[in-house]
Every structure is written in structure tokens, then in C-alpha cells.
Amino acid sequence: MPVNDKRKIAVVGVGAVGSATAYAVMMSGLVSELVLVDINRERAEGEAMDLAHGASFIKPIRIYAGEYEDCRDADIVVFCAGVNQKPGETRLDLVQRNYAVLKDVLVRLMPLEENGVFLMVTNPVDILTYAALRLTNLPPNRVIGSGTVLDSSRFRYLLSQYCQVEPRNIHAYVVGEHGDTEVPLWSLANIAGMPVQEFCCWRGVPCLNPDEITRRVREAAYEVIARKGATCYAIGLAVKRICESILRDENSILTVSGLVDGEYGITGVCLSLPSIVNRTGRARVLAVPLAPQEEEALHHSARTLKSITSQLDLP
Ligand SMILES: NC(=O)c1ccc[n+]([C@@H]2O[C@H](COP(=O)([O-])OP(=O)(O)OC[C@H]3O[C@@H](n4cnc5c(N)ncnc54)[C@H](O)[C@@H]3O)[C@@H](O)[C@H]2O)c1
């Protein structure tokens, strides 16, 4: 990469998720500079050292532990700071603690350079994306959440296992909240243009049970947390994928979270819908046709998020 073609990502909060994200970004060769910030300075330094010691195996990159000032000229600031779910906790249970962390960080972090994208990962990701939008006053396309990008990948993975076809050949989205009210869009799920049930018949596998797969997608994080205490690798890859689409101006369709502005009659909330992601961030939202029960479930998701958001002292 030419020296003057600087591409920079900042990761704020380098615990399990932030460090896995940093590793995925480093491995991708997407950026020339990666800065890590954490309230625990030693943690950030340790992660930066550990990653940088692999320099001879990857494309040239400057990795360092920094301060908030070092994040301001980043193309993307990835926010992973805060507490994670403990066994038995929902993502929504984290809201007040992580909203306090967000406010604390934004005071030090802002302003971002023109065109910088703020990418929220901390949970509850939709509510904190909305809070970040209101607290920063940045344009809505530049404040996005990782949303259900991970959930859509889990959905595709489970379908791939069942249908015996590789996940990249499956088109399937999860929309709404990244959480318990999320909505897998069965009406649109297809493999090579065939509805998944039809594909199952053709493939000679028994018809699948949508309720069972929906449950496993929704409960996926709980299953991992019950066993190892946190999820990190798949979300790290999901965040890398979003960053890739932004930095390479790909116009990829990803279910990132962002402000909903009238789609399906919903306003004033951030949640995930299939969206075109490019150098401007979340460039356009696709109001794809939904089955009536999916649309109702999406409204339920929006109402749930709004009721929690209304409890925050937002400006
Ligand atoms: N969006 C998703 O799909 C997704 C997936 C997995 C986890 N998460 C969320 O990501 C968040 C991080 O999870 P984790 O497992 O990495 O937690 P973790 O406890 O391992 O790491 C959190 C890090 O944030 C740092 N931190 C705390 N307060 C800070 C502050 N004020 N300023 C800077 N840094 C601060 C901590 O020092 C720690 O290093 C959680 O909210 C978790 O629920 C989101």
C-alpha cells in the first residue's frame, strides 16, 4: 500500500470483542494503521504489542495503543467498550451501564474527521447506536451498528448445516433488534434462488423446522456465553466485514443497524434492515417485501427498542 494511502481504524475497548476485531482487521490487510484505546491502558498496550509482534507475517501496518485524540482521524471508529452479558443477562440488561460508558468516551473522542464512520458494537447495540447518533449529531449514514450482521451469519450457518450447502451460497437475513426480538426473514431465505424448503426437497434432506432454527439463531450468543463466558471471534469477523465494505466502497448489502426513517411506518429508532454499505457508511436501506407476520414482528422489535431508549437521558 503506498505510504500516502493511509487507511486507519480505531478500536475503542479491547476486551474479548475489541481484540478479536483488531486481529481480524489486522489479518485482512485493509488498513495501514490500527490504534487501540482502552480505559485499561495496559490492556491496550498488551494487545497492541501482541498483534504487532506478528508484523513479519502480514501486510505492513502500524499498530499502537493510543489516546482518544489518535482516533479522530480514523476512517472508522469501532466502539467495543463496556460490559458484556453474564450468563442469564439479556443484552437489554446492559443498557444503563454501557450508555454511561458511551457518554464518557464520546466527550473525549469527538469530533471525528469528516467522513469518519462511527461503528457501534457494544450491546445493546441498536439502542447505543441511536444514543451515539443523538449524542454526536453526526449524519445518520455515518453512525451505524453491527446490528444483525452476526445474527444473519448465524442464520446462514445453521441453514448451511441443515441444507448441506456452503453458507456463502445462502441468502438469508435477520432484521430488527440484535437481541431477543430479532426477526429471521424466512419468506426471503433462498439458495440459488430456490426457497429453502424447496431446496431441502431437491437436496433430499427432510423439511426443516423454521421455529427450531429461529430459536437457535436467537439463543446462539447465550449458548456460547454459557460455555466460554463471551462471544468474540464471529463478531470480530462480522465487524471486519462491515469495515471492508466501507473502506473498499463495496456497496455490499449487510444488515447493519441504523436510523429507520419511515420504512414499514417505523421512525425514531435504530435497528437492522438490509442496507447498502459503502464509503459513506450506511448509504441506503432496502425496504424488502416482508410477510405480514414478519412485519408485525419487526414492529414488535421496534416497540421494544423504543421503550428502552425512552428511559435514557438523551439530549
Ligand atoms: N454487537 C454484537 O454482535 C456483539 C457481539 C458480542 C459482544 N458484544 C458486546 O461487546 C461489548 C464488549 O464485550 P467484551 O466481551 O469485549 O467485553 P470485555 O469486558 O471483554 O471488554 C470490554 C472492554 O471495554 C473496556 N472499557 C470499559 N469501560 C471503558 C471506557 N469507559 N473506556 C474505554 N474502554 C472501556 C474494558 O477495559 C474492557 O477491556 C459488550 O457490550 C458485548 O455485549 C456485541
GROMACS .gro file of C-alpha atoms and ligand atoms in nm:
model
  359
    1MET     CA    1   0.000   0.000   0.000
    2PRO     CA    2   0.153   0.341  -0.092
    3VAL     CA    3   0.260   0.544   0.213
    4ASN     CA    4   0.017   0.827   0.132
    5ASP     CA    5  -0.279   0.587   0.106
    6LYS     CA    6  -0.343   0.588   0.479
    7ARG     CA    7  -0.640   0.384   0.596
    8LYS     CA    8  -0.699   0.383   0.965
    9ILE     CA    9  -0.928   0.202   1.205
   10ALA     CA   10  -0.954   0.282   1.574
   11VAL     CA   11  -1.088   0.024   1.819
   12VAL     CA   12  -1.216   0.162   2.148
   13GLY     CA   13  -1.240  -0.107   2.414
   14VAL     CA   14  -1.009  -0.401   2.353
   15GLY     CA   15  -1.156  -0.677   2.566
   16ALA     CA   16  -1.269  -1.002   2.409
   17VAL     CA   17  -1.462  -0.838   2.122
   18GLY     CA   18  -1.229  -0.544   2.057
   19SER     CA   19  -0.917  -0.761   2.047
   20ALA     CA   20  -1.079  -1.021   1.817
   21THR     CA   21  -1.191  -0.735   1.592
   22ALA     CA   22  -0.840  -0.590   1.592
   23TYR     CA   23  -0.698  -0.929   1.500
   24ALA     CA   24  -0.946  -0.979   1.214
   25VAL     CA   25  -0.878  -0.627   1.083
   26MET     CA   26  -0.503  -0.677   1.109
   27MET     CA   27  -0.520  -1.008   0.921
   28SER     CA   28  -0.735  -0.856   0.645
   29GLY     CA   29  -0.466  -0.616   0.524
   30LEU     CA   30  -0.736  -0.350   0.494
   31VAL     CA   31  -0.564  -0.073   0.687
   32SER     CA   32  -0.221   0.083   0.725
   33GLU     CA   33  -0.289   0.200   1.080
   34LEU     CA   34  -0.473   0.042   1.372
   35VAL     CA   35  -0.500   0.225   1.703
   36LEU     CA   36  -0.629   0.058   2.019
   37VAL     CA   37  -0.775   0.253   2.313
   38ASP     CA   38  -0.899   0.120   2.644
   39ILE     CA   39  -0.965   0.265   2.988
   40ASN     CA   40  -0.720  -0.003   3.095
   41ARG     CA   41  -0.413   0.140   2.922
   42GLU     CA   42  -0.200  -0.165   2.997
   43ARG     CA   43  -0.456  -0.389   2.831
   44ALA     CA   44  -0.443  -0.176   2.516
   45GLU     CA   45  -0.063  -0.177   2.522
   46GLY     CA   46  -0.051  -0.553   2.571
   47GLU     CA   47  -0.293  -0.621   2.285
   48ALA     CA   48  -0.105  -0.380   2.054
   49MET     CA   49   0.227  -0.547   2.136
   50ASP     CA   50   0.087  -0.896   2.091
   51LEU     CA   51  -0.061  -0.807   1.750
   52ALA     CA   52   0.241  -0.607   1.634
   53HIS     CA   53   0.475  -0.896   1.710
   54GLY     CA   54   0.315  -1.073   1.414
   55ALA     CA   55   0.426  -0.791   1.180
   56SER     CA   56   0.659  -1.010   0.976
   57PHE     CA   57   0.370  -1.237   0.875
   58ILE     CA   58   0.125  -0.974   0.747
   59LYS     CA   59   0.099  -0.669   0.523
   60PRO     CA   60   0.271  -0.356   0.661
   61ILE     CA   61   0.062  -0.197   0.934
   62ARG     CA   62   0.126   0.037   1.226
   63ILE     CA   63  -0.043  -0.094   1.540
   64TYR     CA   64  -0.027   0.100   1.864
   65ALA     CA   65  -0.207   0.178   2.190
   66GLY     CA   66  -0.329   0.535   2.177
   67GLU     CA   67  -0.543   0.807   2.325
   68TYR     CA   68  -0.881   0.938   2.209
   69GLU     CA   69  -0.708   1.213   2.006
   70ASP     CA   70  -0.548   0.937   1.799
   71CYS     CA   71  -0.893   0.810   1.695
   72ARG     CA   72  -1.022   1.134   1.546
   73ASP     CA   73  -0.861   1.094   1.202
   74ALA     CA   74  -0.964   0.729   1.170
   75ASP     CA   75  -1.179   0.624   0.875
   76ILE     CA   76  -1.377   0.408   1.116
   77VAL     CA   77  -1.401   0.415   1.494
   78VAL     CA   78  -1.520   0.077   1.621
   79PHE     CA   79  -1.678   0.103   1.965
   80CYS     CA   80  -1.646  -0.217   2.174
   81ALA     CA   81  -1.608  -0.065   2.522
   82GLY     CA   82  -1.830  -0.159   2.813
   83VAL     CA   83  -1.963  -0.461   2.991
   84ASN     CA   84  -2.077  -0.783   2.827
   85GLN     CA   85  -2.360  -1.022   2.918
   86LYS     CA   86  -2.310  -1.255   3.207
   87PRO     CA   87  -2.495  -1.589   3.197
   88GLY     CA   88  -2.867  -1.516   3.242
   89GLU     CA   89  -2.844  -1.150   3.135
   90THR     CA   90  -3.005  -1.018   2.817
   91ARG     CA   91  -2.840  -0.753   2.602
   92LEU     CA   92  -3.105  -0.503   2.710
   93ASP     CA   93  -2.998  -0.551   3.074
   94LEU     CA   94  -2.667  -0.379   2.990
   95VAL     CA   95  -2.819  -0.054   2.871
   96GLN     CA   96  -2.759   0.187   3.161
   97ARG     CA   97  -2.402   0.070   3.230
   98ASN     CA   98  -2.296   0.088   2.868
   99TYR     CA   99  -2.479   0.414   2.800
  100ALA     CA  100  -2.269   0.568   3.080
  101VAL     CA  101  -1.952   0.432   2.916
  102LEU     CA  102  -2.060   0.570   2.578
  103LYS     CA  103  -2.122   0.919   2.716
  104ASP     CA  104  -1.788   0.914   2.897
  105VAL     CA  105  -1.599   0.812   2.582
  106LEU     CA  106  -1.777   1.046   2.337
  107VAL     CA  107  -1.685   1.352   2.543
  108ARG     CA  108  -1.320   1.266   2.489
  109LEU     CA  109  -1.345   1.124   2.138
  110MET     CA  110  -1.536   1.382   1.938
  111PRO     CA  111  -1.508   1.543   1.689
  112LEU     CA  112  -1.433   1.283   1.425
  113GLU     CA  113  -1.273   1.386   1.098
  114GLU     CA  114  -1.504   1.450   0.804
  115ASN     CA  115  -1.635   1.123   0.656
  116GLY     CA  116  -1.529   0.917   0.958
  117VAL     CA  117  -1.776   0.640   1.040
  118PHE     CA  118  -1.870   0.552   1.398
  119LEU     CA  119  -1.941   0.179   1.423
  120MET     CA  120  -2.114   0.063   1.740
  121VAL     CA  121  -2.063  -0.295   1.858
  122THR     CA  122  -2.129  -0.268   2.233
  123ASN     CA  123  -2.466  -0.400   2.348
  124PRO     CA  124  -2.747  -0.328   2.340
  125VAL     CA  125  -2.613  -0.228   2.002
  126ASP     CA  126  -2.929  -0.077   1.849
  127ILE     CA  127  -3.007   0.142   2.147
  128LEU     CA  128  -2.646   0.258   2.179
  129THR     CA  129  -2.630   0.330   1.805
  130TYR     CA  130  -2.933   0.554   1.848
  131ALA     CA  131  -2.775   0.716   2.155
  132ALA     CA  132  -2.448   0.775   1.965
  133LEU     CA  133  -2.641   0.936   1.682
  134ARG     CA  134  -2.815   1.175   1.918
  135LEU     CA  135  -2.504   1.248   2.126
  136THR     CA  136  -2.271   1.311   1.830
  137ASN     CA  137  -2.509   1.481   1.588
  138LEU     CA  138  -2.331   1.307   1.303
  139PRO     CA  139  -2.535   1.230   0.989
  140PRO     CA  140  -2.729   0.901   1.024
  141ASN     CA  141  -2.535   0.730   0.745
  142ARG     CA  142  -2.214   0.770   0.949
  143VAL     CA  143  -2.341   0.625   1.278
  144ILE     CA  144  -2.409   0.257   1.236
  145GLY     CA  145  -2.424  -0.054   1.449
  146SER     CA  146  -2.302  -0.405   1.375
  147GLY     CA  147  -2.668  -0.491   1.428
  148THR     CA  148  -2.774  -0.831   1.300
  149VAL     CA  149  -2.478  -0.886   1.066
  150LEU     CA  150  -2.363  -1.156   1.308
  151ASP     CA  151  -2.715  -1.299   1.350
  152SER     CA  152  -2.758  -1.318   0.972
  153SER     CA  153  -2.431  -1.511   0.959
  154ARG     CA  154  -2.554  -1.748   1.231
  155PHE     CA  155  -2.877  -1.796   1.037
  156ARG     CA  156  -2.686  -1.874   0.719
  157TYR     CA  157  -2.452  -2.108   0.905
  158LEU     CA  158  -2.740  -2.308   1.055
  159LEU     CA  159  -2.918  -2.326   0.719
  160SER     CA  160  -2.594  -2.436   0.556
  161GLN     CA  161  -2.553  -2.717   0.807
  162TYR     CA  162  -2.908  -2.831   0.755
  163CYS     CA  163  -2.921  -2.797   0.377
  164GLN     CA  164  -2.565  -2.920   0.323
  165VAL     CA  165  -2.457  -2.625   0.114
  166GLU     CA  166  -2.194  -2.368   0.195
  167PRO     CA  167  -2.303  -2.052   0.382
  168ARG     CA  168  -2.188  -1.808   0.113
  169ASN     CA  169  -2.446  -1.956  -0.125
  170ILE     CA  170  -2.730  -1.881   0.113
  171HIS     CA  171  -2.916  -1.552   0.103
  172ALA     CA  172  -3.088  -1.504   0.435
  173TYR     CA  173  -3.127  -1.205   0.664
  174VAL     CA  174  -3.213  -1.140   1.024
  175VAL     CA  175  -3.366  -0.795   1.082
  176GLY     CA  176  -3.483  -0.587   1.378
  177GLU     CA  177  -3.314  -0.586   1.717
  178HIS     CA  178  -2.981  -0.760   1.768
  179GLY     CA  179  -3.138  -0.949   2.055
  180ASP     CA  180  -3.435  -1.146   2.172
  181THR     CA  181  -3.692  -0.984   1.939
  182GLU     CA  182  -3.486  -1.025   1.621
  183VAL     CA  183  -3.667  -1.147   1.310
  184PRO     CA  184  -3.520  -1.407   1.071
  185LEU     CA  185  -3.676  -1.343   0.731
  186TRP     CA  186  -3.786  -1.690   0.625
  187SER     CA  187  -4.000  -1.555   0.343
  188LEU     CA  188  -3.688  -1.429   0.163
  189ALA     CA  189  -3.437  -1.702   0.254
  190ASN     CA  190  -3.316  -1.871  -0.061
  191ILE     CA  191  -3.041  -2.087  -0.203
  192ALA     CA  192  -2.960  -2.028  -0.569
  193GLY     CA  193  -3.296  -1.855  -0.596
  194MET     CA  194  -3.488  -2.151  -0.450
  195PRO     CA  195  -3.685  -2.106  -0.125
  196VAL     CA  196  -3.501  -2.307   0.143
  197GLN     CA  197  -3.784  -2.560   0.193
  198GLU     CA  198  -3.791  -2.627  -0.180
  199PHE     CA  199  -3.412  -2.663  -0.174
  200CYS     CA  200  -3.440  -2.919   0.110
  201CYS     CA  201  -3.676  -3.134  -0.102
  202TRP     CA  202  -3.446  -3.109  -0.402
  203ARG     CA  203  -3.140  -3.189  -0.187
  204GLY     CA  204  -3.318  -3.487  -0.033
  205VAL     CA  205  -3.293  -3.367   0.326
  206PRO     CA  206  -3.605  -3.359   0.548
  207CYS     CA  207  -3.803  -3.035   0.550
  208LEU     CA  208  -3.656  -2.810   0.815
  209ASN     CA  209  -3.835  -2.673   1.119
  210PRO     CA  210  -3.820  -2.291   1.098
  211ASP     CA  211  -3.915  -2.244   1.465
  212GLU     CA  212  -3.626  -2.460   1.578
  213ILE     CA  213  -3.373  -2.276   1.362
  214THR     CA  214  -3.516  -1.937   1.465
  215ARG     CA  215  -3.472  -2.036   1.830
  216ARG     CA  216  -3.115  -2.148   1.774
  217VAL     CA  217  -3.026  -1.823   1.595
  218ARG     CA  218  -3.177  -1.613   1.877
  219GLU     CA  219  -3.013  -1.816   2.150
  220ALA     CA  220  -2.675  -1.859   1.981
  221ALA     CA  221  -2.496  -1.599   2.195
  222TYR     CA  222  -2.644  -1.743   2.516
  223GLU     CA  223  -2.514  -2.087   2.419
  224VAL     CA  224  -2.161  -1.957   2.363
  225ILE     CA  225  -2.163  -1.740   2.677
  226ALA     CA  226  -2.280  -2.035   2.888
  227ARG     CA  227  -1.978  -2.231   2.770
  228LYS     CA  228  -1.692  -1.980   2.738
  229GLY     CA  229  -1.814  -1.658   2.901
  230ALA     CA  230  -1.818  -1.432   2.594
  231THR     CA  231  -1.852  -1.432   2.217
  232CYS     CA  232  -1.570  -1.277   2.020
  233TYR     CA  233  -1.443  -1.444   1.702
  234ALA     CA  234  -1.755  -1.437   1.484
  235ILE     CA  235  -1.835  -1.078   1.588
  236GLY     CA  236  -1.474  -0.985   1.513
  237LEU     CA  237  -1.518  -1.121   1.160
  238ALA     CA  238  -1.858  -0.952   1.123
  239VAL     CA  239  -1.707  -0.616   1.216
  240LYS     CA  240  -1.415  -0.672   0.979
  241ARG     CA  241  -1.667  -0.746   0.703
  242ILE     CA  242  -1.852  -0.418   0.767
  243CYS     CA  243  -1.523  -0.224   0.772
  244GLU     CA  244  -1.421  -0.390   0.446
  245SER     CA  245  -1.741  -0.283   0.275
  246ILE     CA  246  -1.693   0.074   0.396
  247LEU     CA  247  -1.322   0.110   0.318
  248ARG     CA  248  -1.343  -0.061  -0.020
  249ASP     CA  249  -1.663   0.125  -0.112
  250GLU     CA  250  -1.819  -0.211  -0.195
  251ASN     CA  251  -2.191  -0.137  -0.188
  252SER     CA  252  -2.238  -0.470  -0.012
  253ILE     CA  253  -2.575  -0.548   0.139
  254LEU     CA  254  -2.538  -0.605   0.510
  255THR     CA  255  -2.790  -0.599   0.793
  256VAL     CA  256  -2.624  -0.317   0.984
  257SER     CA  257  -2.821  -0.117   1.238
  258GLY     CA  258  -2.909   0.245   1.177
  259LEU     CA  259  -3.180   0.505   1.198
  260VAL     CA  260  -3.508   0.391   1.046
  261ASP     CA  261  -3.678   0.674   0.865
  262GLY     CA  262  -4.028   0.563   0.771
  263GLU     CA  263  -3.956   0.214   0.635
  264TYR     CA  264  -4.258  -0.005   0.725
  265GLY     CA  265  -4.401   0.302   0.901
  266ILE     CA  266  -4.125   0.289   1.165
  267THR     CA  267  -3.936   0.601   1.278
  268GLY     CA  268  -3.721   0.725   1.565
  269VAL     CA  269  -3.534   0.405   1.639
  270CYS     CA  270  -3.219   0.227   1.522
  271LEU     CA  271  -3.250  -0.135   1.414
  272SER     CA  272  -3.121  -0.359   1.138
  273LEU     CA  273  -3.254  -0.383   0.786
  274PRO     CA  274  -3.069  -0.496   0.475
  275SER     CA  275  -2.866  -0.190   0.378
  276ILE     CA  276  -2.615  -0.086   0.114
  277VAL     CA  277  -2.284  -0.020   0.289
  278ASN     CA  278  -2.015   0.183   0.116
  279ARG     CA  279  -1.759   0.459   0.180
  280THR     CA  280  -2.035   0.685   0.310
  281GLY     CA  281  -2.138   0.424   0.569
  282ARG     CA  282  -2.496   0.301   0.564
  283ALA     CA  283  -2.581   0.453   0.228
  284ARG     CA  284  -2.932   0.319   0.161
  285VAL     CA  285  -3.184   0.099   0.334
  286LEU     CA  286  -3.378  -0.165   0.143
  287ALA     CA  287  -3.742  -0.191   0.245
  288VAL     CA  288  -3.767  -0.550   0.123
  289PRO     CA  289  -4.113  -0.708   0.097
  290LEU     CA  290  -4.198  -0.890   0.422
  291ALA     CA  291  -4.460  -1.150   0.507
  292PRO     CA  292  -4.733  -0.999   0.732
  293GLN     CA  293  -4.614  -1.188   1.041
  294GLU     CA  294  -4.255  -1.074   0.977
  295GLU     CA  295  -4.366  -0.712   0.950
  296GLU     CA  296  -4.560  -0.744   1.276
  297ALA     CA  297  -4.256  -0.900   1.444
  298LEU     CA  298  -4.040  -0.612   1.316
  299HIS     CA  299  -4.284  -0.361   1.467
  300HIS     CA  300  -4.267  -0.551   1.796
  301SER     CA  301  -3.887  -0.529   1.784
  302ALA     CA  302  -3.905  -0.153   1.716
  303ARG     CA  303  -4.152  -0.100   2.005
  304THR     CA  304  -3.927  -0.295   2.243
  305LEU     CA  305  -3.623  -0.087   2.149
  306LYS     CA  306  -3.814   0.241   2.171
  307SER     CA  307  -3.946   0.164   2.518
  308ILE     CA  308  -3.592   0.110   2.649
  309THR     CA  309  -3.448   0.407   2.459
  310SER     CA  310  -3.709   0.636   2.614
  311GLN     CA  311  -3.556   0.562   2.956
  312LEU     CA  312  -3.223   0.724   2.860
  313ASP     CA  313  -3.145   1.090   2.934
  314LEU     CA  314  -3.077   1.166   2.568
  315PRO     CA  315  -3.033   1.526   2.455
  316LIG     N1  316  -2.289  -0.641   1.854
  316LIG     C1  317  -2.260  -0.770   1.869
  316LIG     O1  318  -2.297  -0.853   1.784
  316LIG     C2  319  -2.182  -0.813   1.989
  316LIG     C3  320  -2.130  -0.943   1.998
  316LIG     C4  321  -2.058  -0.978   2.112
  316LIG     C5  322  -2.041  -0.885   2.213
  316LIG     N2  323  -2.093  -0.762   2.203
  316LIG     C6  324  -2.078  -0.661   2.307
  316LIG     O2  325  -1.948  -0.602   2.301
  316LIG     C7  326  -1.920  -0.543   2.428
  316LIG     C8  327  -1.780  -0.581   2.472
  316LIG     O3  328  -1.780  -0.719   2.506
  316LIG     P1  329  -1.645  -0.791   2.553
  316LIG     O4  330  -1.677  -0.935   2.565
  316LIG     O5  331  -1.531  -0.748   2.469
  316LIG     O6  332  -1.626  -0.728   2.700
  316LIG     P2  333  -1.490  -0.721   2.781
  316LIG     O7  334  -1.527  -0.698   2.923
  316LIG     O8  335  -1.402  -0.836   2.746
  316LIG     O9  336  -1.419  -0.590   2.723
  316LIG     C9  337  -1.471  -0.462   2.741
  316LIG    C10  338  -1.353  -0.366   2.738
  316LIG    O10  339  -1.407  -0.233   2.748
  316LIG    C11  340  -1.316  -0.159   2.827
  316LIG     N3  341  -1.382  -0.041   2.884
  316LIG    C12  342  -1.477  -0.038   2.982
  316LIG     N4  343  -1.511   0.089   3.007
  316LIG    C13  344  -1.439   0.167   2.921
  316LIG    C14  345  -1.430   0.307   2.899
  316LIG     N5  346  -1.502   0.393   2.972
  316LIG     N6  347  -1.345   0.349   2.805
  316LIG    C15  348  -1.270   0.264   2.733
  316LIG     N7  349  -1.273   0.132   2.750
  316LIG    C16  350  -1.356   0.084   2.843
  316LIG    C17  351  -1.270  -0.257   2.935
  316LIG    O11  352  -1.148  -0.216   2.998
  316LIG    C18  353  -1.254  -0.385   2.853
  316LIG    O12  354  -1.123  -0.400   2.801
  316LIG    C19  355  -2.031  -0.592   2.523
  316LIG    O13  356  -2.129  -0.492   2.539
  316LIG    C20  357  -2.088  -0.711   2.449
  316LIG    O14  358  -2.221  -0.740   2.489
  316LIG    C21  359  -2.161  -0.724   2.092
   0.00000   0.00000   0.00000
